[in-house]
C-alpha positions as protocol buffer text, in pm:
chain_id: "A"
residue {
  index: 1
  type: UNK
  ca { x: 1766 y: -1799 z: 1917 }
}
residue {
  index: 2
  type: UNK
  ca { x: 1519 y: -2080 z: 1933 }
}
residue {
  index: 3
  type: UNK
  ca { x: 1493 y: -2371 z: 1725 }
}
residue {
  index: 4
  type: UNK
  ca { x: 1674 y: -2700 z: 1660 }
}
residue {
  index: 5
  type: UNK
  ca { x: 2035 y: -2577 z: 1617 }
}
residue {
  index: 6
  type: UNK
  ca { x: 1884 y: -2224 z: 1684 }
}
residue {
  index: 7
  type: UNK
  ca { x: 1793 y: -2264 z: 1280 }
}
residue {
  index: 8
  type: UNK
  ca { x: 1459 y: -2061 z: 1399 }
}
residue {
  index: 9
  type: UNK
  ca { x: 1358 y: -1683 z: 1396 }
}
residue {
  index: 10
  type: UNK
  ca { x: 1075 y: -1572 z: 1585 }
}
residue {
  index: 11
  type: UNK
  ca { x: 901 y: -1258 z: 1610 }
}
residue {
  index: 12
  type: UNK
  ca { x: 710 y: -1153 z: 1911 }
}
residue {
  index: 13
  type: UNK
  ca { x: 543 y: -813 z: 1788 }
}
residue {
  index: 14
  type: UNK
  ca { x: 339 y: -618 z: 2074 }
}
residue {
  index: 15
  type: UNK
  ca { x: -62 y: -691 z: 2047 }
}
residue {
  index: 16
  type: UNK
  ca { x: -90 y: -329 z: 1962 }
}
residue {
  index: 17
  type: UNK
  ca { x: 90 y: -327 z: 1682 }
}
residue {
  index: 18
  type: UNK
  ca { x: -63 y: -202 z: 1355 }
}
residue {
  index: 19
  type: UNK
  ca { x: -96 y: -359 z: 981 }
}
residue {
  index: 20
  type: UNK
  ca { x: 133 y: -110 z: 810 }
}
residue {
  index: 21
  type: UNK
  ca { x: 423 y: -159 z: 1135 }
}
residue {
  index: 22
  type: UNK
  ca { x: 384 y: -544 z: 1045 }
}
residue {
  index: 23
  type: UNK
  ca { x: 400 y: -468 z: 682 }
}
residue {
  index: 24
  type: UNK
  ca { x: 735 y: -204 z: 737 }
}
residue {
  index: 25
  type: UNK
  ca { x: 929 y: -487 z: 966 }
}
residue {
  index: 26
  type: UNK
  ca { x: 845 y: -774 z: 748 }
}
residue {
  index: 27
  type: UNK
  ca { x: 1008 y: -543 z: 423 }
}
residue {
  index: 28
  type: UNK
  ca { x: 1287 y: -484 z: 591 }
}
residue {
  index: 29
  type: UNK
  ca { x: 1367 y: -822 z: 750 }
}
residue {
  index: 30
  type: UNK
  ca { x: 1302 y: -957 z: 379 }
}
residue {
  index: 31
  type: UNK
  ca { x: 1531 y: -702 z: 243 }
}
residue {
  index: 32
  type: UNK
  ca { x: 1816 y: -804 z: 503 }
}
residue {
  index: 33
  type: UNK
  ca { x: 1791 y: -1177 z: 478 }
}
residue {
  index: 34
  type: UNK
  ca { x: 1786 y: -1064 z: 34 }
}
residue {
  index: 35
  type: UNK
  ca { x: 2112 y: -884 z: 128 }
}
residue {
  index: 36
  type: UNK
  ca { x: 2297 y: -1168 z: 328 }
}
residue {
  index: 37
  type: UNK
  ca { x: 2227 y: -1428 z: 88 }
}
residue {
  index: 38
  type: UNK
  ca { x: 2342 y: -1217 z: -276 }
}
């Protein structure tokens, strides 16, 4: 946690990661924070 109020998310990918392993872990951190807030 990070943040004011730890009201903050941060990612820290590696520097090797690739376009499509950003792309994958953005969808699914977009489809969990979808879920939690239905």
């Amino acid at each position: 946690p990070c943040g004011h109020w730890t009201q903050t998310i941060r990612l820290i990918p590696p520097l090797t990661i690739t376009r499509e392993q950003v792309d994958e872990g953005l969808d699914i951190f977009r489809r969990a924070v979808l879920a939690e807030s239905a």
